[in-house]
Every structure is written in C-alpha cells, then in structure tokens.
Coordinates of C-alpha atoms and ligand atoms in Angstrom, one line a residue:
M1 CA -11.2 -12.3 45.6
K2 CA -12.9 -10.6 48.5
V3 CA -16.5 -11.2 49.6
L4 CA -18.4 -9.0 52.0
L5 CA -21.2 -10.7 53.9
I6 CA -23.8 -8.3 55.4
N7 CA -26.5 -8.9 58.0
P8 CA -28.6 -5.7 57.9
P9 CA -30.1 -3.6 60.7
I10 CA -33.7 -4.3 61.7
Y11 CA -36.7 -2.0 61.3
D12 CA -39.6 -3.3 63.5
F13 CA -41.9 -2.4 66.4
S14 CA -39.7 -4.5 68.7
A15 CA -36.5 -6.6 68.4
Y16 CA -34.3 -8.3 70.9
D17 CA -31.2 -10.5 70.4
V18 CA -32.8 -13.8 71.2
W19 CA -29.9 -15.8 69.7
L20 CA -30.2 -13.9 66.4
K21 CA -27.3 -14.9 64.2
P22 CA -27.1 -14.9 60.4
L23 CA -26.5 -18.6 60.4
G24 CA -26.7 -19.0 56.6
L25 CA -24.0 -16.4 56.1
L26 CA -21.8 -18.1 58.7
Y27 CA -22.0 -21.4 56.8
L28 CA -21.4 -19.5 53.6
S29 CA -18.3 -17.8 55.1
N30 CA -16.6 -21.2 55.7
I31 CA -17.6 -22.5 52.3
L32 CA -16.1 -19.4 50.5
K33 CA -13.0 -19.6 52.6
S34 CA -12.6 -23.3 51.6
C35 CA -12.8 -22.1 48.0
G36 CA -10.0 -19.6 48.6
F37 CA -12.0 -16.3 49.0
E38 CA -11.2 -13.7 51.6
V39 CA -14.4 -13.2 53.6
V40 CA -15.4 -10.2 55.7
L41 CA -18.7 -10.1 57.8
I42 CA -20.5 -6.9 58.7
D43 CA -23.1 -8.0 61.2
C44 CA -25.1 -4.9 62.0
L45 CA -26.6 -6.7 65.0
D46 CA -23.3 -7.9 66.5
R47 CA -23.5 -6.9 70.1
N48 CA -19.7 -6.6 70.3
F49 CA -20.4 -3.1 69.0
F50 CA -22.4 -2.3 72.1
P51 CA -20.4 -3.6 75.1
H52 CA -22.5 -1.3 77.4
L53 CA -25.5 -3.6 76.8
I54 CA -24.5 -6.4 79.1
P55 CA -25.7 -9.8 77.9
K56 CA -27.6 -12.3 80.0
K57 CA -26.0 -15.5 81.1
D58 CA -27.6 -17.3 78.1
G59 CA -25.9 -14.8 75.7
T60 CA -29.1 -13.0 74.7
G61 CA -29.5 -9.3 75.2
K62 CA -30.8 -5.9 74.1
L63 CA -30.1 -4.3 70.8
P64 CA -29.6 -0.5 70.6
S65 CA -32.5 1.2 68.9
V66 CA -33.7 4.6 67.7
E67 CA -37.3 5.6 66.9
V68 CA -37.9 6.2 63.2
E69 CA -40.8 7.5 61.2
K70 CA -43.3 4.8 60.4
P71 CA -43.7 3.9 56.7
E72 CA -47.0 5.2 55.3
I73 CA -48.6 1.7 55.3
L74 CA -48.0 1.4 59.1
K75 CA -49.1 4.9 60.0
N76 CA -52.3 3.8 61.8
I77 CA -50.5 1.3 64.1
P78 CA -50.5 2.6 67.7
L79 CA -46.9 1.5 68.4
K80 CA -43.5 3.0 68.0
Y81 CA -41.4 2.0 65.0
K82 CA -37.6 1.6 65.5
R83 CA -34.4 0.9 63.8
Y84 CA -32.1 -1.7 65.6
G85 CA -28.4 -2.2 65.1
I86 CA -25.2 -0.2 64.5
S87 CA -25.6 3.3 63.2
Q88 CA -25.6 4.2 59.6
K89 CA -22.4 6.2 60.1
D90 CA -20.7 3.0 61.4
I91 CA -22.0 1.1 58.3
Y92 CA -20.4 3.7 56.0
N93 CA -17.2 3.5 58.0
L94 CA -17.1 -0.3 57.8
L95 CA -18.0 -0.4 54.1
S96 CA -15.3 2.1 53.3
L97 CA -12.7 -0.3 54.7
H98 CA -13.7 -2.8 52.1
K99 CA -14.1 -0.8 48.9
D100 CA -12.1 -3.5 47.1
A101 CA -14.8 -6.1 47.8
N102 CA -15.5 -8.1 44.6
Y103 CA -18.9 -9.4 45.8
I104 CA -21.4 -8.4 48.4
V105 CA -23.9 -11.0 49.9
I106 CA -26.8 -9.6 51.9
T107 CA -29.2 -11.7 53.9
C108 CA -32.7 -10.9 55.2
S109 CA -34.2 -13.5 57.5
T110 CA -37.8 -12.2 57.7
T111 CA -40.0 -10.8 55.0
Y112 CA -41.0 -7.7 57.0
W113 CA -37.4 -6.7 57.6
Y114 CA -36.6 -5.7 54.0
L115 CA -36.2 -2.0 55.0
G116 CA -32.8 -3.0 56.5
V117 CA -31.8 -4.5 53.1
R118 CA -32.8 -1.3 51.3
E119 CA -30.7 0.8 53.7
I120 CA -27.7 -1.5 53.2
I121 CA -28.0 -1.5 49.4
N122 CA -28.2 2.3 49.3
C123 CA -25.1 2.5 51.5
V124 CA -23.2 0.0 49.3
Y125 CA -24.0 2.0 46.2
E126 CA -22.6 5.1 47.8
V127 CA -19.4 3.6 49.0
I128 CA -18.4 0.7 46.8
P129 CA -17.8 1.4 43.1
K130 CA -19.6 -1.0 40.7
P131 CA -20.7 -3.4 43.4
K132 CA -21.9 -6.9 42.5
I133 CA -24.7 -7.7 45.1
F134 CA -26.4 -10.9 45.9
L135 CA -29.5 -11.0 48.1
G136 CA -30.6 -14.2 49.8
G137 CA -32.4 -15.4 53.0
I138 CA -36.0 -16.1 53.9
Y139 CA -37.3 -12.7 52.6
P140 CA -36.5 -13.4 48.9
I141 CA -37.5 -17.1 49.3
L142 CA -41.0 -16.2 50.6
S143 CA -41.5 -12.8 48.9
F144 CA -39.5 -13.3 45.7
K145 CA -41.7 -11.1 43.6
H146 CA -41.4 -8.2 46.1
A147 CA -37.7 -8.6 46.5
S148 CA -37.2 -8.8 42.7
C149 CA -39.3 -5.7 42.1
L150 CA -37.5 -3.7 44.7
F151 CA -33.9 -4.8 44.4
S152 CA -33.3 -6.9 41.2
N153 CA -31.2 -5.0 38.6
K154 CA -28.0 -5.3 36.6
T155 CA -25.9 -5.3 39.7
T156 CA -28.2 -7.1 42.2
K157 CA -29.1 -10.7 41.9
I158 CA -31.8 -12.3 44.0
F159 CA -31.5 -15.9 45.3
Y160 CA -34.5 -17.9 46.4
T161 CA -33.1 -21.1 47.7
T162 CA -31.3 -22.1 50.9
D163 CA -28.6 -24.1 49.1
F164 CA -25.6 -22.1 47.9
S165 CA -24.9 -23.9 44.6
E166 CA -26.5 -21.2 42.4
L167 CA -24.5 -18.5 44.2
L168 CA -21.3 -20.5 43.9
D169 CA -22.0 -21.0 40.2
F170 CA -22.2 -17.2 39.9
L171 CA -18.8 -16.9 41.6
N172 CA -17.5 -19.5 39.1
I173 CA -17.0 -22.2 41.6
Q174 CA -18.7 -24.9 39.6
H175 CA -16.9 -27.8 41.3
K176 CA -18.4 -27.1 44.7
K177 CA -21.8 -28.7 43.9
Q178 CA -21.7 -30.6 47.2
Y179 CA -22.9 -27.5 49.0
K180 CA -26.3 -28.0 47.5
N181 CA -26.9 -30.3 50.5
F182 CA -27.0 -29.0 54.0
A183 CA -25.5 -32.3 55.1
K184 CA -22.2 -31.3 53.5
F185 CA -22.0 -27.8 55.0
P186 CA -18.9 -27.0 57.0
P187 CA -19.4 -25.6 60.6
P188 CA -20.7 -22.0 60.9
D189 CA -17.8 -19.5 60.9
F190 CA -17.8 -17.7 64.3
S191 CA -14.3 -16.3 63.8
H192 CA -15.8 -13.0 62.7
Y193 CA -17.0 -12.2 66.2
K194 CA -14.6 -10.7 68.8
K195 CA -16.5 -12.3 71.6
V196 CA -19.0 -15.1 71.0
Y197 CA -21.9 -14.8 73.4
Y198 CA -23.6 -17.9 71.9
I199 CA -23.1 -20.3 69.1
T200 CA -26.0 -21.1 66.8
T201 CA -26.0 -24.3 64.8
R202 CA -28.1 -27.0 63.2
F203 CA -27.9 -30.7 63.2
S204 CA -30.8 -30.9 60.8
Y205 CA -32.5 -28.6 58.2
G206 CA -36.1 -28.9 57.2
C207 CA -39.1 -30.5 58.9
R208 CA -41.3 -33.4 57.9
Y209 CA -44.5 -31.8 59.3
N210 CA -46.4 -29.2 57.2
C211 CA -48.2 -27.0 59.7
V212 CA -50.7 -24.7 58.0
Y213 CA -49.1 -21.5 59.2
C214 CA -45.4 -22.4 58.5
G215 CA -43.2 -21.8 55.6
Q216 CA -40.5 -24.4 56.3
K217 CA -41.6 -26.6 53.4
I218 CA -40.9 -23.7 51.0
I219 CA -37.8 -22.5 52.8
H220 CA -36.1 -25.9 52.9
P221 CA -38.3 -28.6 51.4
K222 CA -36.1 -31.6 52.2
Y223 CA -35.4 -32.8 55.7
E224 CA -31.6 -33.4 56.0
T225 CA -29.3 -34.1 58.8
K226 CA -25.5 -33.9 59.1
D227 CA -23.5 -37.1 59.8
I228 CA -23.6 -37.6 63.6
E229 CA -19.8 -38.0 63.9
Q230 CA -19.2 -34.9 61.8
F231 CA -21.7 -32.8 63.8
V232 CA -20.3 -33.9 67.2
N233 CA -16.8 -32.9 66.0
E234 CA -18.2 -29.5 64.9
I235 CA -19.5 -28.9 68.4
K236 CA -16.2 -29.8 69.9
F237 CA -14.4 -27.6 67.4
L238 CA -16.7 -24.6 68.0
Y239 CA -16.3 -24.9 71.7
E240 CA -12.5 -25.2 71.5
T241 CA -12.1 -22.3 69.2
T242 CA -14.6 -19.9 71.0
K243 CA -14.8 -21.2 74.5
C244 CA -18.4 -20.2 74.3
Q245 CA -20.7 -22.2 76.6
N246 CA -24.1 -21.4 75.1
F247 CA -25.1 -23.6 72.1
V248 CA -28.3 -22.9 70.4
F249 CA -30.0 -25.4 68.1
Y250 CA -31.9 -23.7 65.2
D251 CA -33.3 -27.1 64.2
D252 CA -37.1 -27.3 63.5
E253 CA -37.1 -31.1 64.0
L254 CA -34.3 -31.7 66.4
L255 CA -36.0 -34.8 67.8
N256 CA -36.2 -37.1 64.8
S257 CA -39.9 -37.8 64.3
K258 CA -39.2 -40.9 62.1
D259 CA -36.3 -42.5 64.0
I260 CA -35.8 -41.3 67.5
T261 CA -32.8 -43.7 67.9
T262 CA -30.8 -41.3 65.7
T263 CA -31.5 -38.5 68.3
V264 CA -30.5 -40.9 71.1
E265 CA -27.2 -41.6 69.3
L266 CA -26.6 -37.9 68.6
F267 CA -27.2 -36.9 72.2
S268 CA -25.2 -39.8 73.6
K269 CA -22.2 -38.8 71.5
L270 CA -22.5 -35.2 72.5
L271 CA -22.6 -36.3 76.1
N272 CA -19.4 -38.3 75.6
L273 CA -17.6 -35.0 74.8
S274 CA -18.1 -34.0 78.4
L275 CA -18.0 -30.3 77.5
P276 CA -19.2 -27.6 80.0
I277 CA -21.8 -26.3 77.7
K278 CA -25.6 -25.6 77.7
F279 CA -28.0 -26.2 74.9
Y280 CA -31.0 -24.1 73.9
T281 CA -34.0 -24.8 71.6
P282 CA -35.6 -21.5 70.6
N283 CA -37.6 -23.0 67.8
G284 CA -39.4 -25.3 70.2
I285 CA -39.3 -29.1 70.3
N286 CA -42.1 -31.5 69.7
P287 CA -43.0 -33.0 73.1
K288 CA -44.3 -36.1 71.5
F289 CA -40.7 -37.4 71.1
I290 CA -39.5 -36.7 74.6
T291 CA -39.2 -40.3 75.7
K292 CA -37.8 -41.2 79.2
E293 CA -34.4 -41.8 77.5
I294 CA -34.4 -38.5 75.6
A295 CA -35.5 -36.6 78.7
Q296 CA -32.6 -38.1 80.7
L297 CA -30.1 -37.3 77.9
M298 CA -31.3 -33.8 77.6
Y299 CA -31.0 -33.3 81.4
Q300 CA -27.5 -34.7 81.4
L301 CA -26.6 -32.5 78.4
N302 CA -27.6 -29.4 80.2
F303 CA -30.5 -28.4 77.9
T304 CA -31.6 -25.2 79.5
D305 CA -34.7 -23.1 79.0
L306 CA -36.5 -26.0 77.3
R307 CA -39.2 -24.7 75.0
L308 CA -42.0 -27.1 74.1
S309 CA -44.2 -26.6 71.1
L310 CA -47.7 -27.1 72.5
E311 CA -49.5 -24.4 70.5
T312 CA -53.0 -25.1 71.9
I313 CA -55.0 -27.7 73.8
S314 CA -58.0 -27.4 71.4
D315 CA -58.4 -30.6 69.6
K316 CA -60.3 -29.0 66.7
V317 CA -57.5 -26.5 66.2
H318 CA -54.8 -29.2 66.3
K319 CA -56.6 -31.2 63.7
I320 CA -56.5 -28.2 61.3
V321 CA -53.0 -27.1 62.0
D322 CA -51.3 -30.6 61.5
R323 CA -51.8 -33.2 64.2
K324 CA -48.3 -33.1 65.7
L325 CA -49.2 -34.1 69.2
T326 CA -52.0 -34.9 71.7
I327 CA -52.5 -33.4 75.1
S328 CA -51.5 -36.8 76.6
D329 CA -48.2 -36.6 74.6
F330 CA -47.5 -33.3 76.2
E331 CA -48.4 -34.5 79.7
Q332 CA -46.2 -37.6 79.2
A333 CA -43.3 -35.5 78.0
L334 CA -43.6 -33.3 81.1
N335 CA -43.6 -36.4 83.3
N336 CA -40.5 -37.7 81.6
L337 CA -38.8 -34.4 82.0
F338 CA -39.6 -34.0 85.7
L339 CA -38.6 -37.6 86.3
A340 CA -35.2 -36.9 84.6
G341 CA -34.6 -34.0 87.0
F342 CA -35.8 -30.9 85.1
K343 CA -37.5 -28.3 87.3
P344 CA -40.6 -26.4 86.1
S345 CA -38.6 -23.2 86.0
Q346 CA -36.4 -24.7 83.2
I347 CA -39.3 -25.5 80.9
S348 CA -41.8 -23.4 79.0
A349 CA -44.5 -24.0 76.5
Y350 CA -45.2 -22.1 73.3
I351 CA -48.9 -21.1 72.9
L352 CA -49.8 -19.8 69.4
L353 CA -52.2 -16.9 68.8
G354 CA -54.0 -16.7 65.5
L355 CA -54.4 -20.3 64.6
P356 CA -57.3 -21.1 62.3
T357 CA -60.7 -21.3 64.2
E358 CA -58.9 -20.6 67.5
T359 CA -60.9 -18.5 69.8
I360 CA -59.7 -16.3 72.7
E361 CA -61.4 -18.8 75.0
D362 CA -59.2 -21.6 73.6
V363 CA -56.2 -19.5 74.3
Y364 CA -57.2 -18.8 78.0
K365 CA -58.0 -22.5 78.4
T366 CA -54.6 -23.4 77.1
I367 CA -52.9 -20.9 79.5
E368 CA -54.8 -22.4 82.4
F369 CA -53.8 -25.9 81.4
V370 CA -50.1 -25.0 81.1
S371 CA -50.0 -23.0 84.4
K372 CA -51.2 -26.1 86.2
Y373 CA -47.7 -27.6 85.6
K374 CA -46.0 -24.4 86.9
I375 CA -44.0 -24.1 83.7
R376 CA -43.6 -20.7 81.9
I377 CA -46.0 -19.6 79.1
R378 CA -44.6 -18.1 75.9
L379 CA -47.3 -16.5 73.8
C380 CA -46.4 -16.4 70.1
E381 CA -48.3 -14.2 67.8
L382 CA -48.6 -15.5 64.2
A383 CA -47.0 -13.6 61.4
V384 CA -48.2 -13.8 57.8
V385 CA -46.0 -16.4 56.1
P386 CA -46.5 -16.0 52.3
K387 CA -47.0 -19.4 50.6
A388 CA -47.8 -21.2 53.8
K389 CA -51.1 -23.2 53.4
M390 CA -53.0 -20.8 55.7
F391 CA -51.9 -17.7 53.7
K392 CA -52.0 -19.1 50.1
H393 CA -54.7 -16.6 49.2
I394 CA -52.5 -13.6 50.1
S395 CA -51.1 -11.9 47.0
E396 CA -47.4 -11.4 46.6
D397 CA -48.3 -7.7 45.9
I398 CA -49.2 -7.1 49.5
D399 CA -46.4 -5.1 51.2
P400 CA -44.4 -7.6 53.5
L401 CA -44.4 -4.9 56.2
L402 CA -48.0 -6.1 56.9
H403 CA -46.7 -9.6 57.6
N404 CA -45.3 -8.5 60.9
N405 CA -46.4 -10.7 63.8
T406 CA -46.6 -7.7 66.2
I407 CA -49.5 -6.2 64.2
F408 CA -51.1 -9.0 62.1
L409 CA -53.6 -10.2 64.8
F410 CA -55.1 -6.8 65.5
N411 CA -54.5 -5.2 62.0
G412 CA -55.2 -8.2 59.8
V413 CA -54.3 -7.7 56.2
P414 CA -56.5 -4.8 55.1
G415 CA -58.9 -5.9 52.4
V416 CA -57.9 -9.6 52.6
I417 CA -57.9 -10.8 56.2
E418 CA -60.0 -9.3 59.0
P419 CA -58.3 -8.6 62.3
L420 CA -58.6 -11.6 64.6
Y421 CA -58.4 -9.6 67.9
K422 CA -58.9 -6.1 69.1
F423 CA -55.7 -4.3 70.2
D424 CA -56.9 -3.9 73.8
E425 CA -58.0 -7.6 74.0
L426 CA -54.4 -8.6 73.0
Q427 CA -52.8 -6.3 75.5
Q428 CA -55.1 -7.7 78.2
L429 CA -54.1 -11.2 77.3
K430 CA -50.4 -10.4 77.4
T431 CA -50.8 -8.7 80.7
Y432 CA -52.6 -11.8 82.0
V433 CA -49.7 -14.1 80.8
N434 CA -47.1 -11.8 82.3
Q435 CA -48.9 -11.9 85.7
T436 CA -49.3 -15.7 85.5
N437 CA -45.6 -16.1 84.7
K438 CA -44.7 -13.7 87.5
L439 CA -46.7 -15.8 90.0
L440 CA -44.9 -18.9 88.8
T441 CA -41.5 -17.2 89.2
N442 CA -42.3 -16.3 92.8
C443 CA -43.2 -19.9 93.5
Y444 CA -39.8 -21.1 92.1
V445 CA -37.9 -19.1 94.8
Ligands
SF4_1 S1 -44.3 -25.2 62.6 FE1 -42.6 -26.5 63.2 S2 -43.4 -28.6 63.1 FE2 -44.7 -27.3 61.9 S3 -43.9 -27.5 59.8 FE3 -43.1 -25.6 60.7 S4 -41.1 -26.3 61.5 FE4 -42.3 -28.1 61.2

C-alpha cells in the first residue's frame, strides 16, 4: 500500500522558510512505515527544489514566489498577493510518478493557507484515478466547518485532531492505537529530504497556559512530553542520519512550567551527547523559567537566536492575556542569560501587536524597554485564531483568508471587528523597529 503525503504551496502576502516543515506529516511518515506502508512525501516548500536560493547558516531561506491575482475578498488590501513553492507543472509531474498511490494525506498548517489545499486537491483529481484523500492539520482543526464545506465529499475525509488514531483506523490499522498519544510518536522522518537544512522536532506537545489569542488548547488540549531517554536518542539518531547541525524545537512549553527539574534533566542529557549542533526556539520561550541553571545549560547546548516571549510590558494587558510572567521575571531571565555567557545579539524578544486593550503607546513603551537591553525586537502581528477565547464571537462562516496576520490589524474582520490600527501607522511602527534593530546590530560589531 502506498501513501502520498503532501505539504501544499502557500498563498499569502508574504512567506519565508523560517524553519517551516510539515512536522505532523513527518511523524506520520514513520508511523505508516512502521505499519508496512510505502510512503512518499511531496513537500511543495522543500528548498532542495530551489538550490539557487542559498540558505542562511541557520537553515532558513527564501521561498520562490510568483504574484497571483488576489481573491475577491482581499481585493482592497494594498499589498501584493503571491504563491510560494514549486510550480504547478512540477506538482503535476511529481503526482504522475505516483498514480498508484492508494491514499493521499494533505496537511494545512494555517487557516488562511487553504488555497494551497484547493490547488493540490484539484491537481490530484486530474492525475490520480479515484483518489482517497485525507485532509488534516491546523486549518481543519480550527476551521472545521469551512474545510468540510469546501473539501469534504465521498473521496475526501477531513480530520480535526492532532492524533493519528482516526486516520489509522481508516487505513485499517486498528492495533496502532498507541499513536493517539504524542508521547509514543516515533522520530520525524527526514529521509524524504535530499539535503536537510534543519531538523524540526518536539519534546512536548500542548501548553498548560491558555492565552486569550491562542488556539493551542484546541489544537492539542493535553500537555504531553516524550520520555527523556527516548527523545535524547531521537536527537542522536537524527543527527547521525542527516549530519544536520540545526535543530529547531517546535515546543510551545519547552521549559516545563510545572516541573523545571524535568527540563534540567532533558538539557543535561542532551549535553552529554556532545553533538556539534545548535538549537532554535522559534515559538518563543517563557522567560519566567530561565533560571541560572537553565541559562547555563542553554548556553552550553548552543541555543542560538534565543527568542523570549515578552509580548508587552503593560501590566493591564498581561492580566487579560494570561499572566505568564512579570517584568521582573523577564529582567531576571536576561540577567541569568548574560551571566551564563549569552550576548545581547543572540537574544530577541517577541512583542505582540493586537492584544486586547493594548494601545500603540503600550507597544512603543515595550519597544523602549526591550531596546534598553540591546536585544533584538521581533514584532508579531496577531492573526485571527478561530475558537481562541479572544475570537470566540467570530463565526465559522467568515472566510479564513481574513484571519491572516498580515492584514488583520489594519483590516479587522469587516462587520465583526474594527481595524485596530491604520495601515500607515503600522508601517511607521515597523520602520521604527527596523531602525532600532539596525542601531543595535551596529553596536554588536
Ligand atoms: S500563546 Fe504560548 S503560552 Fe500562551 S497558550 Fe499559546 S502556546 Fe501557550
């Protein structure tokens, strides 16, 4: 039996390969292989297809793009709309090599990227006779009604959980119930990539906080971790089989908020491997749990480009969002990191734009506060996350294209949420942050 796993192209105003891998599909690949399936991956964002786009040292890099016509609902947005990834011709060619696939599993990791799914499904229908298609990922979990209306039919089944047991049932693999738990997942399967620029992985899945803007509680309600020994062996295996030196944690709660000794044990065991690798934390880490010991371990482990989730320094906003940390927690974490040996150039702070009751003055004050420490500022614009507490009132009938974080703050959700900022105001803010970061970069030299 042959299964074709597909990561679709992206339609968006901007996209960049910042450690973008279809991690769910890569876990699924090894699960299916362990059940005797032949597995093929078509990753439309695999940069091996574009060797002319040289990756950065950390493995990230540009994705090729072409401008496309904006969908009607985005016509008023004063930005170019693009398609990112391999060409449609290449998709047809790749699919035609696998006309004998028994099942096709497509993922979609963001609600407003469903146009890529539509393109893939249309291509599949043209090339593969009588396909059996499964659609999973964050899009159907958060926008199930939309995904069902658009794609569900006799040949396409929609999944809305992050465990694979339902899918495995459909494939008649009833005895593999253990894959209901993330803790039992095998390592992600990177054997599909000719050259591996970076490895993405998770020690944990889920998060015990419940921030008002976040969908993690819906995506993966339970907080689970792998067995430490098993995970450390996975890292060793992934390094030995790929020789890749960039390891990216997708964890949302990497530093265990209930028992930091677990994290100390994990990091100590990773350190014992003595591998020449670097670790990255794109989802941000909660500074509250960066103790002196954790900071030292992270330094010894070569955590690079450390991203701290500050969000805002406004106490009133923090109280509404979910009191994850105080300003003194953040300052203490920075002290611990500097003491351990980190340089300001290796650290950055996420500042969120669009939080409830947050004003533009709050944002500027937070920027001033962060730049005092000479660490980099990363502005994050909120996206609409259906079913998150803050967006509960947003109907599932709203087109997910309007969830896009590039447009939400100045476009709002017409008829439901007023725009929070003017377009020019946002541009000004971004320019200010770029200039501030540039000044910091100059002082690192
Ligand atoms: S934003 Fe981060 S800390 Fe908050 S609930 Fe989501 S994953 Fe957890």
